[in-house]
Coordinates of N, CA and C in Angstrom, one line a residue:
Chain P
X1 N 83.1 94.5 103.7 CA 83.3 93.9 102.4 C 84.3 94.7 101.6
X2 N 84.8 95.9 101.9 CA 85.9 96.7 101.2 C 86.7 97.0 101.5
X3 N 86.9 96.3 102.5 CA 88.2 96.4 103.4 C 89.6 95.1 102.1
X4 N 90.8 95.8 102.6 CA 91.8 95.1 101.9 C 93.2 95.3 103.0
X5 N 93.3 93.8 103.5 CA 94.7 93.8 104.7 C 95.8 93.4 103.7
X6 N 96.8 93.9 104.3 CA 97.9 93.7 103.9 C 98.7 93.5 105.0
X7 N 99.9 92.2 104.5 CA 100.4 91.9 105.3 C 101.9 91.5 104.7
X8 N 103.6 92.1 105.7 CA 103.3 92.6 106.8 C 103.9 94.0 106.9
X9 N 103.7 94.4 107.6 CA 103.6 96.2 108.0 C 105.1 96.5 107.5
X10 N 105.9 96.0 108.0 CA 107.4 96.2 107.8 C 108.0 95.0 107.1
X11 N 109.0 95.4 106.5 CA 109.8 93.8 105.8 C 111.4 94.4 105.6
X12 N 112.3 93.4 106.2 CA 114.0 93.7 105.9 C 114.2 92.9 105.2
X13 N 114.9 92.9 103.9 CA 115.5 92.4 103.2 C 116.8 92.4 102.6
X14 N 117.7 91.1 102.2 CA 119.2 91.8 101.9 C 119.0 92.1 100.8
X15 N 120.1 92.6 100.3 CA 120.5 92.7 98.8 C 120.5 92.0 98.1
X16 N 120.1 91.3 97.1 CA 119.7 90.2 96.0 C 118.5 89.7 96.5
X17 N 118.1 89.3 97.8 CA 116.8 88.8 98.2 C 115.3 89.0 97.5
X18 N 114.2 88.2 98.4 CA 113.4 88.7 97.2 C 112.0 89.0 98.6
X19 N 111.7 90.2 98.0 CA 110.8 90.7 98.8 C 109.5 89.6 98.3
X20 N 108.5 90.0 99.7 CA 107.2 89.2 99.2 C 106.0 89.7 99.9
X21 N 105.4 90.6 99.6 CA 104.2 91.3 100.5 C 102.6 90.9 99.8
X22 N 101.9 90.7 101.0 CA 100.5 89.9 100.7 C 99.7 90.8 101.0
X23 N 98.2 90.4 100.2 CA 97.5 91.6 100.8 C 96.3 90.5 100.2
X24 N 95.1 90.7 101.1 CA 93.3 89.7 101.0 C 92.6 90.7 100.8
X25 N 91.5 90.4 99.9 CA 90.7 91.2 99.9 C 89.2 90.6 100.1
X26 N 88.5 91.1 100.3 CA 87.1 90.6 100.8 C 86.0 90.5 99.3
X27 N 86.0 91.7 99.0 CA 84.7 91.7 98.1 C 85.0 90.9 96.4
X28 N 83.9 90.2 96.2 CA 84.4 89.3 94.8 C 84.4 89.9 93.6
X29 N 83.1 91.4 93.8 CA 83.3 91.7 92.7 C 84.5 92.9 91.9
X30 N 85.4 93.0 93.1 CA 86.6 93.4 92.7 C 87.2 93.1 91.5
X31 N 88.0 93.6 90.8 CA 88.7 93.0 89.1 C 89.8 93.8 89.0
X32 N 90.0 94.5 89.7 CA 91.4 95.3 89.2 C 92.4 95.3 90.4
X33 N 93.6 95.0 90.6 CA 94.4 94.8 91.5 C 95.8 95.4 91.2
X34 N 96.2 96.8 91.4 CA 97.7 97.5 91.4 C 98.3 97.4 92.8
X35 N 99.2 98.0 92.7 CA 100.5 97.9 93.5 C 101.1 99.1 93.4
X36 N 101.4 100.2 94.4 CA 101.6 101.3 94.1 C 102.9 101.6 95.1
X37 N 103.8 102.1 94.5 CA 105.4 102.7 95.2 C 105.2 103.9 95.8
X38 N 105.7 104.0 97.2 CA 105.9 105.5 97.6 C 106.7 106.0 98.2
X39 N 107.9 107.0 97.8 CA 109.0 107.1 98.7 C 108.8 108.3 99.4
X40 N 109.2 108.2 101.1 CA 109.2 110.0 101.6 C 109.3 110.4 100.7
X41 N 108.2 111.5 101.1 CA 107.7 113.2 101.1 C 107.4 113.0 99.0
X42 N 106.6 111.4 98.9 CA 106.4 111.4 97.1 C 105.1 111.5 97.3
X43 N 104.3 111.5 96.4 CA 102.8 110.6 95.9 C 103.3 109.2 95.1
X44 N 102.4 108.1 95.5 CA 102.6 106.6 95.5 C 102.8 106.8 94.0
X45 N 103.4 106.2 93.0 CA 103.5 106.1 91.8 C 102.8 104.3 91.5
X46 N 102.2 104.0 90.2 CA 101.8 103.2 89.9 C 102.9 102.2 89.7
X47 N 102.6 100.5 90.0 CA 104.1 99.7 90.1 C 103.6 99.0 88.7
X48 N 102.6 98.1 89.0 CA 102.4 97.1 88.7 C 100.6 96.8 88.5
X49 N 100.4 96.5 87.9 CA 98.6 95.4 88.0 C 98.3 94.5 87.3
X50 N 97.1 93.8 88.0 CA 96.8 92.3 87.7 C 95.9 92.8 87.6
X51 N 94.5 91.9 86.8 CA 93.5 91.7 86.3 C 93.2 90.4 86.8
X52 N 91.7 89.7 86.8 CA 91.7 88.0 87.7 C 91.7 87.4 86.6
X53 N 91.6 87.8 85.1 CA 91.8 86.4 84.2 C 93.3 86.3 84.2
X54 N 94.2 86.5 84.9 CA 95.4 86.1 85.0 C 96.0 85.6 86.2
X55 N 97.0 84.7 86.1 CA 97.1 84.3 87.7 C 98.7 85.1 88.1
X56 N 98.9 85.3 87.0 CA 100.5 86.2 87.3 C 101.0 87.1 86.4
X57 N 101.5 88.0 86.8 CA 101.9 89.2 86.1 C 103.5 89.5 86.0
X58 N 104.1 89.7 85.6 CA 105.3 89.9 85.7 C 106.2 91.1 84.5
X59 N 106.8 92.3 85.7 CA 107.4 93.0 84.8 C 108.7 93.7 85.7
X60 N 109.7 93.0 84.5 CA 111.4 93.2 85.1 C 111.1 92.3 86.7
X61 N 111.6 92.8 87.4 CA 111.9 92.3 88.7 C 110.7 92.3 89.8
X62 N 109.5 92.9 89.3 CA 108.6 92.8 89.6 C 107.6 91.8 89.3
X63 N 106.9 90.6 90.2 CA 105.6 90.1 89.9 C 104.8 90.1 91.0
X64 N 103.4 90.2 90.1 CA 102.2 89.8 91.2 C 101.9 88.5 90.7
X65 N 101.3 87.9 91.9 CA 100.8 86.7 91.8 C 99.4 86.8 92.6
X66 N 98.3 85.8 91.5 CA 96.5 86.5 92.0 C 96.3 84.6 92.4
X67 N 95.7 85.0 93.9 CA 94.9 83.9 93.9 C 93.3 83.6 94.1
X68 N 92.7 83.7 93.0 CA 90.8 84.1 93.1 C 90.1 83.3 94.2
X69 N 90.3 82.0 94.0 CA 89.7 81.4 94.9 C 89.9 82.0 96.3
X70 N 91.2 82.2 96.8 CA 91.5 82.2 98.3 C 91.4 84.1 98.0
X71 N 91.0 84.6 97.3 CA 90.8 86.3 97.6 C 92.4 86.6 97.7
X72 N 93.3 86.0 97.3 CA 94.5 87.0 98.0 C 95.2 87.1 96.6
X73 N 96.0 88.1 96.7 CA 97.1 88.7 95.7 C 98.7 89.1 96.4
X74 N 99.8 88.6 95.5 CA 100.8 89.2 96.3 C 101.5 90.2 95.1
X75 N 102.6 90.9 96.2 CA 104.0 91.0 94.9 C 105.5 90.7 95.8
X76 N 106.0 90.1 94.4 CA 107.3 89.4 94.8 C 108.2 90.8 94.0
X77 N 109.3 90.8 94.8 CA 110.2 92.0 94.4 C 111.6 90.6 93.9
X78 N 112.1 90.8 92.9 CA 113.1 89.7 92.9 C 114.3 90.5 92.8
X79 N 115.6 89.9 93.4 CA 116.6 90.5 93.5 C 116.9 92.3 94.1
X80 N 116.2 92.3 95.2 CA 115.8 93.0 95.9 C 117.0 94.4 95.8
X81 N 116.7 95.5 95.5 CA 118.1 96.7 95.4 C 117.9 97.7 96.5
X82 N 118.8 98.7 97.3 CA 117.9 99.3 98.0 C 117.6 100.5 97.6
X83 N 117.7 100.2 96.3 CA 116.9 101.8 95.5 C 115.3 100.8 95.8
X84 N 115.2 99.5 96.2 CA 113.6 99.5 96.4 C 113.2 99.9 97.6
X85 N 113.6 100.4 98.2 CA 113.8 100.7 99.8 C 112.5 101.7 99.8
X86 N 111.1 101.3 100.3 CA 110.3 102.3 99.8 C 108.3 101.6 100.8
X87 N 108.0 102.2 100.4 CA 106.5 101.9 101.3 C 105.1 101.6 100.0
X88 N 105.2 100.7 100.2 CA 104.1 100.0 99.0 C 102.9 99.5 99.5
X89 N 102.3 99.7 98.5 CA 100.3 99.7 98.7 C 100.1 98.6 97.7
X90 N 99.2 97.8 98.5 CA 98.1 96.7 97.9 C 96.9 98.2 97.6
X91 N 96.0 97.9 96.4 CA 94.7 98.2 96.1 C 94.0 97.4 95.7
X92 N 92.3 97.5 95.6 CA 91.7 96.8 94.8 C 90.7 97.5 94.3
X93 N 89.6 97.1 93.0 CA 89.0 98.1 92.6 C 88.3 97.4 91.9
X94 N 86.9 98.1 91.1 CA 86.1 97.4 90.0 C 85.3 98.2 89.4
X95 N 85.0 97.8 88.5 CA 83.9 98.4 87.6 C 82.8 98.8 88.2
X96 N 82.2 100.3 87.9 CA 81.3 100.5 88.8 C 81.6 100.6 91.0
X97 N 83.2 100.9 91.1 CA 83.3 101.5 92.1 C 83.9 102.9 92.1
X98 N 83.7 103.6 92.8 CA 84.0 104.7 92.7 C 85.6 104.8 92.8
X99 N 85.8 104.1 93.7 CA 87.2 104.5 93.6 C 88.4 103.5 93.9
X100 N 89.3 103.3 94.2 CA 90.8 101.9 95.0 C 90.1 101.7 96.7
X101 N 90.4 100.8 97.0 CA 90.7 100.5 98.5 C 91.6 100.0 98.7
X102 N 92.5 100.7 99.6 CA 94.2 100.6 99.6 C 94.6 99.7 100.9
X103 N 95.5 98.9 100.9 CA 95.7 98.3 101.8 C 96.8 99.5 103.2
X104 N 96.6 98.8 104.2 CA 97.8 100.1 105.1 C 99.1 100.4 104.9
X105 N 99.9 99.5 104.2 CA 101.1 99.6 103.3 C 102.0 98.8 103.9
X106 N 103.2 98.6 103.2 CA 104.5 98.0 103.8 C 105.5 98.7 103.8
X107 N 106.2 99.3 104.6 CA 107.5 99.6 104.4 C 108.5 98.5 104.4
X108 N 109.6 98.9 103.3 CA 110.0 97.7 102.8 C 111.3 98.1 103.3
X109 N 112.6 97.5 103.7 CA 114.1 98.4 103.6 C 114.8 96.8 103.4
X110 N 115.8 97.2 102.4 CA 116.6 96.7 101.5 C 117.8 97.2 102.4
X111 N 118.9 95.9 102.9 CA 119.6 96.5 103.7 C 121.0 95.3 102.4
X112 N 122.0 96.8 102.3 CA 123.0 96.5 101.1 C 124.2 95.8 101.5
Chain G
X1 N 105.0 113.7 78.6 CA 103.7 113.6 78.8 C 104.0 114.4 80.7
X2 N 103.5 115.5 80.7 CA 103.1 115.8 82.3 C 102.6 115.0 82.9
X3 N 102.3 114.9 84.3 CA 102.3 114.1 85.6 C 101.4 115.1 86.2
X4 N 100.5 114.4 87.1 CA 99.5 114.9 87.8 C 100.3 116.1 89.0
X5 N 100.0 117.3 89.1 CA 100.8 118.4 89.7 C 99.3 118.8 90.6
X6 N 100.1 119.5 91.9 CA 99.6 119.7 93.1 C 100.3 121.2 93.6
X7 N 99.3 122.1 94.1 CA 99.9 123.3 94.5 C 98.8 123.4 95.7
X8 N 99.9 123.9 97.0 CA 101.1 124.6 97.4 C 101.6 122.7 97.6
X9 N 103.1 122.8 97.8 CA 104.0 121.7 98.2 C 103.7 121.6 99.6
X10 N 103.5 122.8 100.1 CA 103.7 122.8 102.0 C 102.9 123.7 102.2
X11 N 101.8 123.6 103.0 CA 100.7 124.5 104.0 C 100.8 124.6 105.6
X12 N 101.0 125.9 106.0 CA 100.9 125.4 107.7 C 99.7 126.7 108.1
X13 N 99.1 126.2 108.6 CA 97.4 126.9 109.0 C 97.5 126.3 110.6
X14 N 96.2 127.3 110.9 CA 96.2 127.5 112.1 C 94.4 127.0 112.6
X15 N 94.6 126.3 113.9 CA 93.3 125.4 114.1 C 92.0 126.7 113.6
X16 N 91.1 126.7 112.7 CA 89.8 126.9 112.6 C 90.0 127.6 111.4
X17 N 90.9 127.8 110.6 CA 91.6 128.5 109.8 C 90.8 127.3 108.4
X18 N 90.5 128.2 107.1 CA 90.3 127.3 105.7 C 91.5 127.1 104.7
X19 N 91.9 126.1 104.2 CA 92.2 125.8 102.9 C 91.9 125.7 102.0
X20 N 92.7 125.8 100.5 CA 92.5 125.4 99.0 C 93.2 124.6 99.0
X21 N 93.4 123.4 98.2 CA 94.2 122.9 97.7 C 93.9 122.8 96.3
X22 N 94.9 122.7 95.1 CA 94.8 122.3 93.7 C 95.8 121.3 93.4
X23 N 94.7 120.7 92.4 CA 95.2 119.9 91.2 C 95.1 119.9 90.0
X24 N 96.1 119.8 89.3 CA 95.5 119.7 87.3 C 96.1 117.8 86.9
X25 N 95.4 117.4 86.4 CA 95.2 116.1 86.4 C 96.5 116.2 84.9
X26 N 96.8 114.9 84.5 CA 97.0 114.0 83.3 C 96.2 114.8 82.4
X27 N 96.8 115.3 81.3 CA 95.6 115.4 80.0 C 95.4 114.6 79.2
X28 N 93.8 114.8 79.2 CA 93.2 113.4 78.9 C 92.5 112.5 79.8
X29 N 92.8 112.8 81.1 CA 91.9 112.3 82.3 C 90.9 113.3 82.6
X30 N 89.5 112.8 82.7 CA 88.4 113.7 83.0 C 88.1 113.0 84.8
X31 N 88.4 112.1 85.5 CA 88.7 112.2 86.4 C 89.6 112.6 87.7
X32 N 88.9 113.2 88.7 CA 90.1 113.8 89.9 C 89.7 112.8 91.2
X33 N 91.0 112.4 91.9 CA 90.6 111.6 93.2 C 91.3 112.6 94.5
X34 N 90.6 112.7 95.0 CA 91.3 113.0 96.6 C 91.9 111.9 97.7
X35 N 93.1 112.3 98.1 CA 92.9 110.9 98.9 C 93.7 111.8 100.8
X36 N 93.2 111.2 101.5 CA 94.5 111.9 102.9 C 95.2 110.6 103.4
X37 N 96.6 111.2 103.4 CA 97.2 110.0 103.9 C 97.8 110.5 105.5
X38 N 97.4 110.5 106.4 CA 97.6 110.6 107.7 C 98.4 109.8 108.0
X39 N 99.5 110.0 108.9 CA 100.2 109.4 109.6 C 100.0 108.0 109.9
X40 N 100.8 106.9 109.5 CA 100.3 105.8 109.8 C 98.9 105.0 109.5
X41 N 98.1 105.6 108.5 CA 96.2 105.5 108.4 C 96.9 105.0 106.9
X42 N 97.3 105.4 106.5 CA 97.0 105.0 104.6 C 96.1 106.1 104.4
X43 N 95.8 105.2 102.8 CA 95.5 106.1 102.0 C 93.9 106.4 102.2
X44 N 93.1 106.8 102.6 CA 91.9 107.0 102.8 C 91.0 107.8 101.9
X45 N 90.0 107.8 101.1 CA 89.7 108.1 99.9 C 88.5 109.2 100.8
X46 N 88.7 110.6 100.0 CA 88.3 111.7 100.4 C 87.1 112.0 99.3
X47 N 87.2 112.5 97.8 CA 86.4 112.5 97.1 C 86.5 112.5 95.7
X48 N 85.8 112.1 95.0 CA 85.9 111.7 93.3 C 85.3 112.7 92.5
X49 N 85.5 113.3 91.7 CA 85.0 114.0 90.3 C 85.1 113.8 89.2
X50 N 84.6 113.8 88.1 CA 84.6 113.5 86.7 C 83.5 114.0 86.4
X51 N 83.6 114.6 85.3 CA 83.3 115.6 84.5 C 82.5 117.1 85.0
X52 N 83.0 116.8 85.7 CA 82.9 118.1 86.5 C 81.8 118.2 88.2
X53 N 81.4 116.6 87.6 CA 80.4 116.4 89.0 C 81.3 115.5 90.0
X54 N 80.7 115.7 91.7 CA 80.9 115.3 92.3 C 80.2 113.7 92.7
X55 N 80.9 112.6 92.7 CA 80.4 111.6 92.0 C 80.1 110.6 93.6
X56 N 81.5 110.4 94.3 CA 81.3 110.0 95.6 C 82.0 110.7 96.7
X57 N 81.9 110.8 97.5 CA 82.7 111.0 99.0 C 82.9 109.7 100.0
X58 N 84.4 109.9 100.2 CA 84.8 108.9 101.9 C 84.1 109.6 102.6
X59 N 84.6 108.7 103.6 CA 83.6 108.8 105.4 C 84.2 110.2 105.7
X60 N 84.2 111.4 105.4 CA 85.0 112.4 106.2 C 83.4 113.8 106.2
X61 N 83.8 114.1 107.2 CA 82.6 115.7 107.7 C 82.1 116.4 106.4
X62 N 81.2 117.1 106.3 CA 81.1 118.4 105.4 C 81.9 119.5 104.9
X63 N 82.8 119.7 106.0 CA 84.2 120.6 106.0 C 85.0 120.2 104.9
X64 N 84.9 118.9 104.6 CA 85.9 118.8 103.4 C 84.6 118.8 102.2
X65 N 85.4 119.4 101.3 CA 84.2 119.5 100.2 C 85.5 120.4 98.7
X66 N 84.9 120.2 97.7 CA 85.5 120.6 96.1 C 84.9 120.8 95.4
X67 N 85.7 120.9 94.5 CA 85.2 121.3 93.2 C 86.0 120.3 91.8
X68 N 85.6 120.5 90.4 CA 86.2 120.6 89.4 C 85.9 121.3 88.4
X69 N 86.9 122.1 87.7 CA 86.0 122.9 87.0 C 86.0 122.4 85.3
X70 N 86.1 123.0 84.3 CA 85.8 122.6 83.0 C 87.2 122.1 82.3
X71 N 88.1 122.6 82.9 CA 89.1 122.2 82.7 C 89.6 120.7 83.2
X72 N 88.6 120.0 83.7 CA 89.4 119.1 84.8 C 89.8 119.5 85.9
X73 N 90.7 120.5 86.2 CA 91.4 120.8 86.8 C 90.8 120.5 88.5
X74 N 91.0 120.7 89.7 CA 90.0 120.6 91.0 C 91.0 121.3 92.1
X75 N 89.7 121.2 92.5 CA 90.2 121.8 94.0 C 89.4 121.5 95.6
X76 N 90.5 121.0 96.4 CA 90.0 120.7 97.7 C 89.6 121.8 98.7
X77 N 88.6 121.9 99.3 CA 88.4 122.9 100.6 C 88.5 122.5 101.8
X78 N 89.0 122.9 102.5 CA 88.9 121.9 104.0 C 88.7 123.6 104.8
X79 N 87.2 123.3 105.8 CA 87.0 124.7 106.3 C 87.7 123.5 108.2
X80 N 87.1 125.1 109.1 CA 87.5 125.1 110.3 C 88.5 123.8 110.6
X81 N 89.6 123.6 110.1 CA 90.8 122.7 110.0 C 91.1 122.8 111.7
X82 N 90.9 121.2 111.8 CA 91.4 120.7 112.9 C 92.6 120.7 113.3
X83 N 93.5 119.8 114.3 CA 94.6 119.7 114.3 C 94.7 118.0 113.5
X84 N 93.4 117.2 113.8 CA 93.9 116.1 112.8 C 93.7 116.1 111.5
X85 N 93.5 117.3 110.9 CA 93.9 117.5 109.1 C 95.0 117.5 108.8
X86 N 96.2 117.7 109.8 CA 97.2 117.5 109.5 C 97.9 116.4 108.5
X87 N 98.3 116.3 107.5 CA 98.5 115.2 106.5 C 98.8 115.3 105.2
X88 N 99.3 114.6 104.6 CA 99.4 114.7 103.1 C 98.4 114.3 102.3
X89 N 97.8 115.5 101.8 CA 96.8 115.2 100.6 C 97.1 114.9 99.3
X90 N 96.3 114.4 98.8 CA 96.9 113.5 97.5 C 95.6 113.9 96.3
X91 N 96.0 114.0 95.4 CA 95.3 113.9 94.4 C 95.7 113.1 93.0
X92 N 94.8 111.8 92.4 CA 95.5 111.7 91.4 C 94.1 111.8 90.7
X93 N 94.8 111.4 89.0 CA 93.9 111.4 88.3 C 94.2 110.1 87.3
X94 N 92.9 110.0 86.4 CA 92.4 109.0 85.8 C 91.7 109.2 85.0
X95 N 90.9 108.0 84.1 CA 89.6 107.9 83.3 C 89.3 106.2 84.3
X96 N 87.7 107.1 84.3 CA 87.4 105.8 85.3 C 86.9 104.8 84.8
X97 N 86.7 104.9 83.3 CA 86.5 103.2 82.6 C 87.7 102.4 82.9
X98 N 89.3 103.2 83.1 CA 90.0 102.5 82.9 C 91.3 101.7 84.3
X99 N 90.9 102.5 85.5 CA 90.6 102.1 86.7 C 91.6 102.6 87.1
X100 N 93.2 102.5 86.4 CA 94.4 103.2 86.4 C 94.1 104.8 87.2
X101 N 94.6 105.0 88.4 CA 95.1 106.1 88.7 C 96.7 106.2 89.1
X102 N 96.9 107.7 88.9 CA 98.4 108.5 88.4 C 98.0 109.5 89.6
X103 N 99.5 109.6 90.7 CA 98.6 110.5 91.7 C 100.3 111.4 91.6
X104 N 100.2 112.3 92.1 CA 100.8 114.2 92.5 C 101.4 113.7 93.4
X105 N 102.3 114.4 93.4 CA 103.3 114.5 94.5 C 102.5 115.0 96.5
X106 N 101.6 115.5 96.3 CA 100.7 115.7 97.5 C 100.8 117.5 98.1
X107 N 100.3 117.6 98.6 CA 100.5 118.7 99.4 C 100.1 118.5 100.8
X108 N 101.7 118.4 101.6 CA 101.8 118.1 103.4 C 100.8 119.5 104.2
X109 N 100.1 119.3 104.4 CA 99.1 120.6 105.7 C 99.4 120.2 106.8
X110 N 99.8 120.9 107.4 CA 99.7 121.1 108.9 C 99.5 122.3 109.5
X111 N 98.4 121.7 110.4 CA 97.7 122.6 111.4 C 98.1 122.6 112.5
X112 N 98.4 123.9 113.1 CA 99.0 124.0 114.6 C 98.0 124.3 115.4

C-alpha cells in the first residue's frame, strides 16, 4: 500500500516537445504529491506539488495534473529545453507519515 | 537563505570499515531525513529525526543508525560497511507539519 510506480523509466524528447511522466499510487490516505529534479552527481531539488483539492497545478512550463479517483498523478514538461535533460522523481506523502515514498525515477533527455 | 549542506562530498572506505556522515538542515527546519540512493534503486528512505528524537527507520540493518543533536544538525553512522553501501546518501530537511523537503547535495561512499 506505499509503494508509488512510475512510469516510464526513460523518455526522449525534442526540443519544444512536451515531456509527460506518470506515476500511481496505491494508498488513499496520501495528500501530498511533489515532483523532484535531479541532475548527476546533485541531490533531487524540489520542482513542483499538488495537493488532492486540486486537479492541476501549474508553474511556468511546468504542470502536474492529479487524478483522485484513478490514484494517478502526472507532470507535463511543456516546451521541453535540454537544460531539462535531468532524472525526476514522483513522491507521495501525508499527514501523519513519516516520510515521501519516491517513485524509481525517469530519466528524461531533451535531444536539441 | 542557505540550502541543506552535507559533509564529506566523497568517502571511499574499506569493506568492514565505519562512517560518519553530516548534515546541517535549512534554518528553521527541526527535521532531518536520510535517504540512500543506490544505483538504479531510487530513493530509499533510511531514517527521520525531529527534535532531536529518532522518529522512524526504513527497512535497512542496525548498522545504519544516527543521531541529531540540539542544533538540528545530524549525523549518519553506517558500522561494518559492506560493499553494497556503496551509494549516494542524501539528507534533506524539513518541518514535518509541512511535508515539503529540501535535500543536500549527498555524500557518494564507496566501499571497496
Amino acid at each position: 500500500q506505499q509503494q508509488v510506480k512510475q512510469s516510464p523509466q526513460s523518455l526522449i524528447v525534442q526540443k519544444g516537445g512536451i515531456s509527460i511522466i506518470n506515476c500511481a499510487y496505491e494508498n488513499t490516505a496520501f495528500d501530498y504529491f511533489p515532483w523532484y529534479q535531479q541532475f548527476p552527481g546533485k541531490g533531487p531539488a524540489l520542482l513542483i506539488a499538488i495537493r488532492p483539492d486540486v486537479s492541476e497545478k501549474k508553474e511556468g512550463r511546468f504542470t502536474i495534473s492529479f487524478n483522485k479517483s484513478a490514484k494517478q498523478f502526472s507532470l507535463h514538461i511543456m516546451d521541453s529545453q535540454p537544460g531539462d535533460s535531468a532524472t525526476y522523481f514522483c513522491a507521495a506523502g501525508g499527514y501523519g507519515y513519516s516520510t515521501l515514498t519516491f517513485g524509481k525515477g525517469t530519466m528524461l533527455l531533451v535531444s536539441p | 537563505e542557505a540550502g541543506v549542506t552535507q559533509s564529506p562530498t566523497h568517502l571511499i572506505k574499506t569493506r568492514g570499515q565505519q562512517v560518519t556522515l553530516r548534515c546541517s538542515p535549512i534554518s528553521g527546519h527541526t527535521s532531518v531525513y536520510w535517504y540512500q540512493q543506490a544505483l538504479g534503486l531510487g530513493l530509499q528512505f533510511l531514517l527521520w529525526y525531529d527534535e532531536g528524537e529518532e522518529r522512524n527507520r526504513g527497512n535497512f540493518p542496525p548498522r545504519f543508525s544516527g543521531r541529531q543533536f540540539p542544533n538540528y544538525s545530524s549525523e549518519l553512522n553506517v558500522n561494518a560497511l559492506e560493499l553494497e553501501d556503496s551509494a549516494l546518501y542524501l539528507c534533506a530537511s524539513g518541518q514535518p507539519e509541512r511535508m515539503e523537503q529540501y535535500f543536500g547535495p549527498g555524500t557518494r561512499l564507496t566501499v571497496t
